[in-house]
mmCIF file of C-alpha atoms and ligand atoms in Angstrom:
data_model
loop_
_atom_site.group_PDB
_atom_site.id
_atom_site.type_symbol
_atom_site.label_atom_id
_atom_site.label_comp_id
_atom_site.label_asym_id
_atom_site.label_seq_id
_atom_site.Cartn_x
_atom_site.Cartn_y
_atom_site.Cartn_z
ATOM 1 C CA UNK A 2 108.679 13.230 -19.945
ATOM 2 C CA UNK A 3 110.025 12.374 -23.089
ATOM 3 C CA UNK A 4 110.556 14.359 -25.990
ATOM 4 C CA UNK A 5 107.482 13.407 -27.957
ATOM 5 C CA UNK A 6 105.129 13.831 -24.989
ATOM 6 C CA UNK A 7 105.794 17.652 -25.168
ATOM 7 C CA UNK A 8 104.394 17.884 -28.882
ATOM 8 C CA UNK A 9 100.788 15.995 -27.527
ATOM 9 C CA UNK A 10 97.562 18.308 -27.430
ATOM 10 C CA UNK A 11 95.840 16.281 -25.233
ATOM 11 C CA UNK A 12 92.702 17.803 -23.663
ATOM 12 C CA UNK A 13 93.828 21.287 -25.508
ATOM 13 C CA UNK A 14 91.478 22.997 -27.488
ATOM 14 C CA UNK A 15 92.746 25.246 -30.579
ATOM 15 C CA UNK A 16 90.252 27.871 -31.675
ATOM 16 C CA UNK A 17 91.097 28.371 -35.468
ATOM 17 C CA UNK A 18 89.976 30.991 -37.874
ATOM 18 C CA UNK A 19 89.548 30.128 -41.378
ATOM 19 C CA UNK A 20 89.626 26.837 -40.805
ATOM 20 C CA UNK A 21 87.059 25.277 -42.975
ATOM 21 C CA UNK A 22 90.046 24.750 -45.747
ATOM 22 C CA UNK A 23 93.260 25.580 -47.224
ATOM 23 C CA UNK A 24 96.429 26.071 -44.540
ATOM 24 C CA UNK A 25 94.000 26.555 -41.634
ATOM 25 C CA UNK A 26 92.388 22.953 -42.045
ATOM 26 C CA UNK A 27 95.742 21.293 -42.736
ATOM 27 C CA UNK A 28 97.213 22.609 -39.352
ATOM 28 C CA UNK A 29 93.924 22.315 -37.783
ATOM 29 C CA UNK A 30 94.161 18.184 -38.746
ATOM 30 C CA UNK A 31 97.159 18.151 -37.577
ATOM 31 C CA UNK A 32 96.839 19.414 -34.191
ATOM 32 C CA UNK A 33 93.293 17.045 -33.661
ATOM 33 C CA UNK A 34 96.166 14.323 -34.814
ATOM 34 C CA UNK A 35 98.206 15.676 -31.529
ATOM 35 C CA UNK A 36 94.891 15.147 -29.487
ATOM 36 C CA UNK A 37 93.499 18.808 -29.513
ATOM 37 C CA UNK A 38 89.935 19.710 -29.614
ATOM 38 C CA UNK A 39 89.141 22.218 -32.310
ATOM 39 C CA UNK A 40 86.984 24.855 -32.899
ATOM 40 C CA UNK A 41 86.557 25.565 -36.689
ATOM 41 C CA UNK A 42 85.550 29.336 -36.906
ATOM 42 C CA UNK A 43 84.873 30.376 -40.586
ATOM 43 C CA UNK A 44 82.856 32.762 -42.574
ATOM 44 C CA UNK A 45 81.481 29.909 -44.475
ATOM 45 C CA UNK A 46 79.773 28.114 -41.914
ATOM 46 C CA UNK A 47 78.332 25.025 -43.894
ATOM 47 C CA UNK A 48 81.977 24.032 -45.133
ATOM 48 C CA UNK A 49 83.213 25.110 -41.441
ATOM 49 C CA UNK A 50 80.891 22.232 -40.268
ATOM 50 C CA UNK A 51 81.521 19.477 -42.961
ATOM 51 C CA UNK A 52 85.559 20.498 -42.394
ATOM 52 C CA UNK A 53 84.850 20.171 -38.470
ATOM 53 C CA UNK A 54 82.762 16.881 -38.529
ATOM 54 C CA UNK A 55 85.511 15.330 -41.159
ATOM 55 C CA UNK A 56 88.465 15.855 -38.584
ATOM 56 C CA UNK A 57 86.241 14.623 -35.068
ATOM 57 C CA UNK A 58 85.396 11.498 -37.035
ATOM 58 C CA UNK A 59 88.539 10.921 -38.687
ATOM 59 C CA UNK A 60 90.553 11.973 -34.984
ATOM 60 C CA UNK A 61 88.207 11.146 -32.544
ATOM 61 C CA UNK A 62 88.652 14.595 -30.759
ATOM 62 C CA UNK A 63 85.435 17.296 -30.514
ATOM 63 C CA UNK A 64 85.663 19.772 -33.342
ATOM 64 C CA UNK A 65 82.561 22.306 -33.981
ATOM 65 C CA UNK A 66 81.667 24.892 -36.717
ATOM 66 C CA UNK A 67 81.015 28.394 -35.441
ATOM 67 C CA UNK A 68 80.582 31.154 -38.156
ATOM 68 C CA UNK A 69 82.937 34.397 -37.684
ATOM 69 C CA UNK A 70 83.405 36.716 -39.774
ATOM 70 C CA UNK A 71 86.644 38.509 -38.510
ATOM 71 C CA UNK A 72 86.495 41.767 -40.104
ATOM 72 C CA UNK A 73 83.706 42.297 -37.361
ATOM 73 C CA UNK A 74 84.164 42.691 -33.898
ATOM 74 C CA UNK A 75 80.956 41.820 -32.983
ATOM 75 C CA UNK A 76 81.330 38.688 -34.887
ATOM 76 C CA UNK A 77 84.047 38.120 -33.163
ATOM 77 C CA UNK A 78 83.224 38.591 -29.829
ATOM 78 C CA UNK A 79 79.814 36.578 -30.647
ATOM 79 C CA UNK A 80 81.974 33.383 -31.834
ATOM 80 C CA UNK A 81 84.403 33.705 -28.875
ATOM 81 C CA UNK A 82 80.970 33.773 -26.486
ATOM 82 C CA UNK A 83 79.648 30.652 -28.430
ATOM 83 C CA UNK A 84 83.559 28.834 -28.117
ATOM 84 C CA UNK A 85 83.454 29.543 -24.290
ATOM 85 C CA UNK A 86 79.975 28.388 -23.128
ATOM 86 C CA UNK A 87 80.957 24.697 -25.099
ATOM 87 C CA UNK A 88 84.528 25.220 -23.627
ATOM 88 C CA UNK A 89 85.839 26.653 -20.393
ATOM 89 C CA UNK A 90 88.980 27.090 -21.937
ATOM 90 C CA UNK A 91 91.173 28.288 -24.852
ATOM 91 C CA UNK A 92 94.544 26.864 -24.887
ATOM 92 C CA UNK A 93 95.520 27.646 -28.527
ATOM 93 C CA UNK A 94 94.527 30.561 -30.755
ATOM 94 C CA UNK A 95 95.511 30.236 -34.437
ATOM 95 C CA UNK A 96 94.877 33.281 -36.442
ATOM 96 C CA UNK A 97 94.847 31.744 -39.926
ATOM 97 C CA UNK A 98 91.735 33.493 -41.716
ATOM 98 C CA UNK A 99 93.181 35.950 -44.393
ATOM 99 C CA UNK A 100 92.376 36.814 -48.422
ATOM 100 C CA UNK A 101 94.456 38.584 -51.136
ATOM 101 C CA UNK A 102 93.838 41.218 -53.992
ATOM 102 C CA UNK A 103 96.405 41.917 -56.467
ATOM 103 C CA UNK A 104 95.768 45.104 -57.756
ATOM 104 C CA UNK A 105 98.367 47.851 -59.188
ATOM 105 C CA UNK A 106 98.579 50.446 -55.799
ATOM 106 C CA UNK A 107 96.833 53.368 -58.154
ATOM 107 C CA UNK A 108 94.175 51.459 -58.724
ATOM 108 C CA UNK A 109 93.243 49.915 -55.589
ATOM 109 C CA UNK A 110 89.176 51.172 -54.709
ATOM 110 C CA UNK A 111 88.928 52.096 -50.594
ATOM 111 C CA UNK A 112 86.538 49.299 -50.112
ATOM 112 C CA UNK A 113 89.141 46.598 -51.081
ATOM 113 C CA UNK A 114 92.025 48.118 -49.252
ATOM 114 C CA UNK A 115 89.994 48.222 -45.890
ATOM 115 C CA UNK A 116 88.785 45.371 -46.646
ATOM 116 C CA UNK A 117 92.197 43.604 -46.728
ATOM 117 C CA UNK A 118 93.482 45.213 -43.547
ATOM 118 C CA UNK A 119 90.119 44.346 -41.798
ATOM 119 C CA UNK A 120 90.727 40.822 -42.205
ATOM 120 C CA UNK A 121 93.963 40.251 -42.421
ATOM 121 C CA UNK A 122 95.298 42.951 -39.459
ATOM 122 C CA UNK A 123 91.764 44.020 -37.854
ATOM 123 C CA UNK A 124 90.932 40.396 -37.215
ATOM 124 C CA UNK A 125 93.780 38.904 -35.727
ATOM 125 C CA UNK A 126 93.624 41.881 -33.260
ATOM 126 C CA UNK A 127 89.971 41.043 -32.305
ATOM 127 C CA UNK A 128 90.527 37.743 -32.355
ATOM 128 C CA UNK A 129 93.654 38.348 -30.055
ATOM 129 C CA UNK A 130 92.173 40.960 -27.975
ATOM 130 C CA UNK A 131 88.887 38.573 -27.184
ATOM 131 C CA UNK A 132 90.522 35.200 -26.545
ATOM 132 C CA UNK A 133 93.360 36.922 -24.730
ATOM 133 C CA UNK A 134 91.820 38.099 -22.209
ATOM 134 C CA UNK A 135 90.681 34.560 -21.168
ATOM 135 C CA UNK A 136 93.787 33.804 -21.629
ATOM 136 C CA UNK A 137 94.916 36.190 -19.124
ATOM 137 C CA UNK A 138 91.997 34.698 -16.593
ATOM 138 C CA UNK A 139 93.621 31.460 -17.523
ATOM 139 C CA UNK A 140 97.168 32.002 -17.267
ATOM 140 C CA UNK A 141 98.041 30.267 -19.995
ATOM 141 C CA UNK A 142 97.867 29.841 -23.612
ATOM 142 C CA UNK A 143 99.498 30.131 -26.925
ATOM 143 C CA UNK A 144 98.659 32.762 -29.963
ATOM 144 C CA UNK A 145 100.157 32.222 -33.717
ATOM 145 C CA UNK A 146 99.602 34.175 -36.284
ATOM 146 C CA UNK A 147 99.441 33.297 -39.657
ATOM 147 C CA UNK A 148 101.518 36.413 -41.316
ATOM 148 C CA UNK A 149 103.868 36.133 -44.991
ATOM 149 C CA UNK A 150 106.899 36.529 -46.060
ATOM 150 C CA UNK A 151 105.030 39.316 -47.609
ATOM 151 C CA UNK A 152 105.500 41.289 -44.442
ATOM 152 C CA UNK A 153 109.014 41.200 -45.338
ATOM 153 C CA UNK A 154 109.473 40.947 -48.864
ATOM 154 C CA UNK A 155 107.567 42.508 -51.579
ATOM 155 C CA UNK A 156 106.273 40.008 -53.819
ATOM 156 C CA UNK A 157 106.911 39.968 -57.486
ATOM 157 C CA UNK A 158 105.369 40.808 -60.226
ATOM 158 C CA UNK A 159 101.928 41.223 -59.145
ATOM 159 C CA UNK A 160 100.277 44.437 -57.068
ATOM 160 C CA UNK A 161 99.446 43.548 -53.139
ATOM 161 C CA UNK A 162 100.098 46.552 -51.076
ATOM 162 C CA UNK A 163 97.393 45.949 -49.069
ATOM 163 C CA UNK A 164 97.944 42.351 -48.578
ATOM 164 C CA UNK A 165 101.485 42.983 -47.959
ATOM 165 C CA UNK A 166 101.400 46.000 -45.441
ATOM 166 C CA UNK A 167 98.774 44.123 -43.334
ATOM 167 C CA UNK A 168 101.424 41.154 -43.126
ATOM 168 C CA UNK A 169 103.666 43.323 -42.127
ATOM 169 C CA UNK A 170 101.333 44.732 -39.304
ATOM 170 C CA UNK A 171 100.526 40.941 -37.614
ATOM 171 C CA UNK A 172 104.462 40.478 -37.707
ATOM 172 C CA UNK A 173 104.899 43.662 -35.878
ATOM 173 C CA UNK A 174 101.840 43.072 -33.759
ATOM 174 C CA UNK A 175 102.765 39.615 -32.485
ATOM 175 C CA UNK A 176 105.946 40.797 -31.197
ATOM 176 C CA UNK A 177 103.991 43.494 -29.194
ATOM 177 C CA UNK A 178 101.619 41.226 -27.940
ATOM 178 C CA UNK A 179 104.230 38.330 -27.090
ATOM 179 C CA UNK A 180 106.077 41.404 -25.298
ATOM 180 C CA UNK A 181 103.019 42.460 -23.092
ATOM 181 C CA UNK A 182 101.666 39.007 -21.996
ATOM 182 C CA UNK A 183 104.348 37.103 -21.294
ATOM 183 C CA UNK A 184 104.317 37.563 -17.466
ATOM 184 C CA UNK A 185 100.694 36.210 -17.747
ATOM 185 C CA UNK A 186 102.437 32.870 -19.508
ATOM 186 C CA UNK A 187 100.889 33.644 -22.948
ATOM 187 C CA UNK A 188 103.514 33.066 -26.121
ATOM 188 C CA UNK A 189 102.528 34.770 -29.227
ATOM 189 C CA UNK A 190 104.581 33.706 -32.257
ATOM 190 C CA UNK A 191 103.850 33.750 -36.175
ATOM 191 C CA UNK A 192 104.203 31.404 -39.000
ATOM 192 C CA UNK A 193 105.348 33.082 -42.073
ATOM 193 C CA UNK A 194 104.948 30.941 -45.320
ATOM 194 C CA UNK A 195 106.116 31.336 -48.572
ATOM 195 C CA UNK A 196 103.624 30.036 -51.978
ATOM 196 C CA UNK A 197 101.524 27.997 -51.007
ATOM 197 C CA UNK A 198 99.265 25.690 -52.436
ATOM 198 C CA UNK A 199 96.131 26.297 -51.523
ATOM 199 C CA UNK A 200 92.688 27.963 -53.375
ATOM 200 C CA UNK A 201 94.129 31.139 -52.683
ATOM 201 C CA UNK A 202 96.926 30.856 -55.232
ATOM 202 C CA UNK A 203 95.922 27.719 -56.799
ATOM 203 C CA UNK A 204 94.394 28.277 -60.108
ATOM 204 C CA UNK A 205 97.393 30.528 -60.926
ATOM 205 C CA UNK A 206 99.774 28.144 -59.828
ATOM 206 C CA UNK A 207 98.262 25.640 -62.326
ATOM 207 C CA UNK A 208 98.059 28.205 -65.239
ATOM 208 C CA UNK A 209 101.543 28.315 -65.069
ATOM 209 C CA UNK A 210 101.756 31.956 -66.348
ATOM 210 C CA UNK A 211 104.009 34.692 -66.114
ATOM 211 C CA UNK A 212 103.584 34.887 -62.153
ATOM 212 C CA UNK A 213 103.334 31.468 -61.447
ATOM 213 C CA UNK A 214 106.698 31.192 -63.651
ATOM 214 C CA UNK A 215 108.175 34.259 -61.581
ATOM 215 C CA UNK A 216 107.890 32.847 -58.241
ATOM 216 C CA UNK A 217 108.797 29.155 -58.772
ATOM 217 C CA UNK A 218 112.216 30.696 -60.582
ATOM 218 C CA UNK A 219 112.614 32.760 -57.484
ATOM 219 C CA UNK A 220 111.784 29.601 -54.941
ATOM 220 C CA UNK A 221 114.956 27.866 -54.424
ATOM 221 C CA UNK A 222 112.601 24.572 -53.916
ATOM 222 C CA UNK A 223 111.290 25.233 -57.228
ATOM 223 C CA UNK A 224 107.422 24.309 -56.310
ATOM 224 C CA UNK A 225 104.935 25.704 -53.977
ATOM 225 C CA UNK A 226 104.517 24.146 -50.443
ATOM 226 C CA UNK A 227 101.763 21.903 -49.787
ATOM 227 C CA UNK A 228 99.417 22.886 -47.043
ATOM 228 C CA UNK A 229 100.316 19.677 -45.156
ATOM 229 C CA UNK A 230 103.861 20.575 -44.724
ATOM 230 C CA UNK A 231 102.479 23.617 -42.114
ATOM 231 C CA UNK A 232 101.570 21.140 -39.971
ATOM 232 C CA UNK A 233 103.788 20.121 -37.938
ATOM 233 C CA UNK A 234 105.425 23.493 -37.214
ATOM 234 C CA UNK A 235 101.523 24.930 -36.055
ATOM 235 C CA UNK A 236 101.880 21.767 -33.629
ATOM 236 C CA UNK A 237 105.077 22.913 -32.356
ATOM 237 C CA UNK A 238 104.360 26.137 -31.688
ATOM 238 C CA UNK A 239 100.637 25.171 -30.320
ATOM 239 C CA UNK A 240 102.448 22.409 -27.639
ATOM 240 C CA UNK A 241 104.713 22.730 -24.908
ATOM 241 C CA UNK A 242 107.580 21.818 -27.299
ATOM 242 C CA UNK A 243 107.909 25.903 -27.776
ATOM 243 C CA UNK A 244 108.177 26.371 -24.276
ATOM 244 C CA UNK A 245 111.239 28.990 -24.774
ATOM 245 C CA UNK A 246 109.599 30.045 -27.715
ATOM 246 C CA UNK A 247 107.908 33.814 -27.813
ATOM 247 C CA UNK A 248 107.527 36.635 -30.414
ATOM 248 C CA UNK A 249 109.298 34.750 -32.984
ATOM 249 C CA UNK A 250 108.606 34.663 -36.475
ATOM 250 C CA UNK A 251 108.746 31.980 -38.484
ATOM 251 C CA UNK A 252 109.562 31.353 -42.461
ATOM 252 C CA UNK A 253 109.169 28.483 -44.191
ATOM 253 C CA UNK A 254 108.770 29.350 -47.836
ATOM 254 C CA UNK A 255 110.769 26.691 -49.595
ATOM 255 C CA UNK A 256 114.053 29.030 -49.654
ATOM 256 C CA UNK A 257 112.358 31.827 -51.118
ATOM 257 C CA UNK A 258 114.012 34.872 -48.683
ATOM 258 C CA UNK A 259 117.052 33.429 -49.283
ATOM 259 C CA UNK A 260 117.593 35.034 -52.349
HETATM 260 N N1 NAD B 310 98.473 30.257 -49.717
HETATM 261 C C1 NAD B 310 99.554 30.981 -49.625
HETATM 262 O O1 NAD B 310 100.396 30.991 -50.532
HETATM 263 C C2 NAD B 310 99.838 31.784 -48.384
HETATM 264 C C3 NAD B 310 101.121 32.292 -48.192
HETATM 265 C C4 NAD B 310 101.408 33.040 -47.061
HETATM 266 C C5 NAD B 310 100.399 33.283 -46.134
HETATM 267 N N2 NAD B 310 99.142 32.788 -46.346
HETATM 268 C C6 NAD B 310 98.131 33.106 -45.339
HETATM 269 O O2 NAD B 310 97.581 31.907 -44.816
HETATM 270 C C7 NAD B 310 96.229 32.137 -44.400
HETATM 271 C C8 NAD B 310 95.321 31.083 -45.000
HETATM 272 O O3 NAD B 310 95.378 31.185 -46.408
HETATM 273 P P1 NAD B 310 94.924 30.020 -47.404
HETATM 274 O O4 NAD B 310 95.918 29.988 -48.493
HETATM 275 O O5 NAD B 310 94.603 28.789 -46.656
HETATM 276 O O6 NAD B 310 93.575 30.686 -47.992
HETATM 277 P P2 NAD B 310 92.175 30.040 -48.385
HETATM 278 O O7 NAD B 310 91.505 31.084 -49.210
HETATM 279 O O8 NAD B 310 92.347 28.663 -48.974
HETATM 280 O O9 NAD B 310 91.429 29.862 -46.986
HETATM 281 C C9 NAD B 310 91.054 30.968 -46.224
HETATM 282 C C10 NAD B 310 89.917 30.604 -45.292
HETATM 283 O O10 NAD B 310 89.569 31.791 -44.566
HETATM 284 C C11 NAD B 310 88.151 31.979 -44.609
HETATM 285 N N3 NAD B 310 87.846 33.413 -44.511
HETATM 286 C C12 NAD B 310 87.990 34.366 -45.459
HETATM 287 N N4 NAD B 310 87.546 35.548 -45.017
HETATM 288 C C13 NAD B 310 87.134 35.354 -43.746
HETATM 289 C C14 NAD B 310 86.563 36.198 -42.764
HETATM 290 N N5 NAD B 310 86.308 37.492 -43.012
HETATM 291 N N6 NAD B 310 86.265 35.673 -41.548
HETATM 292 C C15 NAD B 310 86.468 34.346 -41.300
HETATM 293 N N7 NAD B 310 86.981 33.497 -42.205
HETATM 294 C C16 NAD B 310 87.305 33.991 -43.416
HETATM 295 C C17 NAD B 310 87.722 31.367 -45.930
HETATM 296 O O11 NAD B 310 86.337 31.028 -45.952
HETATM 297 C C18 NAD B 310 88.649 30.149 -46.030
HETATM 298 O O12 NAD B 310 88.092 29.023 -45.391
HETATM 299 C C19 NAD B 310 95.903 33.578 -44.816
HETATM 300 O O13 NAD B 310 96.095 34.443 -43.724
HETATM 301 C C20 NAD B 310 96.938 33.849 -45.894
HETATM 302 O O14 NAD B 310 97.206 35.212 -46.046
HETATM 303 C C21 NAD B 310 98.836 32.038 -47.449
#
C-alpha cells in the first residue's frame, strides 16, 4: 500500500458536530474529498442539511443532517441513535461544535459560564462517551477533538475564562480517553488551532480593532488561518496515516505559541 492509500476514507463514516459551517464543514469537505461518509450533526438543523446535501452532491459520498444540540445528553444520545440505525458503524468522531464569550471574569453571569463548559467540555464528553462505546463494540475508531491554543495560552486582550478553561479540559480529557481505550484500538487526539477565520471571530477580524490588531502582531504569520487549511490535518488524523498517532495534541496557529 502506498503512502497515499493510507490517507483514503473510503467506506468510513465521520460523525461531525457543528458541522453545518465554519472549521467543522471545511474538515468535514475534506474528509467526503478522502471518500468518507458524513454525518453533519448541528444545532441548526436547516443549514446542517443544506451544508450536508452541498458536500454528497459536490463528493458523491452520503452525508445527512441530524440536529444535536450537545450541551444535552439526551440530544446527544438521540442523534447518536438516529446516526446508528442509517449506519452500523462510526469510524470517525470529530468533536468540532464549540462557541465563545468574551467577558471580563467579574462579570461573567452563571448561565453563560455553564453554558460555555456545557458545550465546549460537556459535549465532547457525551459525544465521546456515546459513540465510544460503539466504538468499543467495534474495535476500532478514531476521536479528535477540536480544543485551542486557548487551553494553553491565555489569549490577549479580551476576557474568555470560560472559553479558555473548557479548552483546557478537552486537551486534558483526550489524553485520558486516548489512555483508557487504546487496547480497544480507539486513538483519541486533538487539533488545537490558533485565529481562525471563521463567523466566530470574523466580524472582528474585519473591524480590524484593537484585538484584531493584538493578535495578528502576536501571529508570527501575520493573518488568521483559513478554515480550509484544517483540512488536511482532520484527514490525517481521521485515516490510517495516524496509525502511531494517540493522545497527541496538535497546534497549528500560524506561529502564534511560538512567541
Ligand atoms: N475560529 C477560531 O478562531 C477557532 C480557534 C480555535 C478553536 N476553535 C474551535 O473550533 C470549533 C469550531 O469553531 P468555528 O470557528 O467553526 O465556529 P462557528 O461558530 O463558525 O461554527 C460552530 C458550529 O457549531 C454549531 N453549534 C453551536 N452550538 C452548538 C450546540 N450546542 N450543539 C451543536 N452544534 C452547535 C453552530 O451552529 C455552528 O455550525 C469550536 O470548538 C471552536 O472553539 C475555533
Amino acid at each position: 500500500m502506498g503512502v497515499m492509500d493510507l490517507f483514503s476514507l473510503k467506506g468510513r463514516l465521520s460523525v461531525v458536530t457543528g458541522a453545518a459551517r465554519g472549521l467543522g464543514r471545511a474538515m468535514s469537505e475534506a474528509m467526503a474529498d478522502c471518500g468518507a461518509d458524513i454525518a453533519v450533526l448541528d444545532i441548526n438543523l436547516e443549514m446542517a442539511q443544506k451544508t450536508a446535501g452541498e458536500i454528497s452532491e459536490k463528493y458523491g459520498v452520503k452525508s445527512e443532517a441530524f440536529y444535536v444540540d450537545v450541551a444535552k445528553y439526551e440530544s446527544c444520545r438521540q442523534a447518536c441513535e438516529e446516526v446508528l440505525e442509517k449506519w452500523d458503524h462510526v469510524d470517525v468522531l470529530l468533536n468540532n461544535a464549540g462557541i465563545c464569550i468574551n467577558q471580563d471574569a467579574q462579570d461573567v453571569p452563571l448561565s453563560d459560564w455553564h453554558r460555555v463548559i456545557d458545550i465546549n467540555m460537556n459535549g465532547v464528553w457525551y459525544m465521546s462517551q456515546l459513540i465510544g462505546r460503539q466504538m468499543i463494540r467495534q474495535k476500532s475508531g478514531s476521536i479528535i477533538n477540536l480544543s485551542s491554543m486557548s487551553g494553553f495560552v491565555v489569549n490577549t486582550p479580551q476576557g474568555q475564562v470560560s472559553y479558555n478553561a473548557s479548552k483546557a479540559g478537552v486537551i486534558h480529557m483526550t489524553r485520558s480517553l486516548a489512555a483508557e481505550w487504546v487496547g480497544y484500538n480507539i486513538r483519541v487526539n486533538s487539533i488545537a488551532p490558533g485565529y481562525m477565520d471563521t463567523d466566530l471571530v470574523h466580524k472582528t477580524l474585519e473591524a480590524d480593532g484593537p484585538w484584531a490588531r493584538r493578535w495578528m502582531e502576536l501571529t508570527p504569520m501575520k493573518r488568521a488561518g483559513r478554515p480550509e487549511e484544517l483540512g488536511p490535518l482532520a484527514v490525517y488524523l481521521a485515516s490510517d496515516a495516524s496509525s502511531y498517532m494517540t493522545g497527541s495534541i496538535i497546534v497549528i496557529d500560524g506561529g502564534y505559541m511560538v512567541w
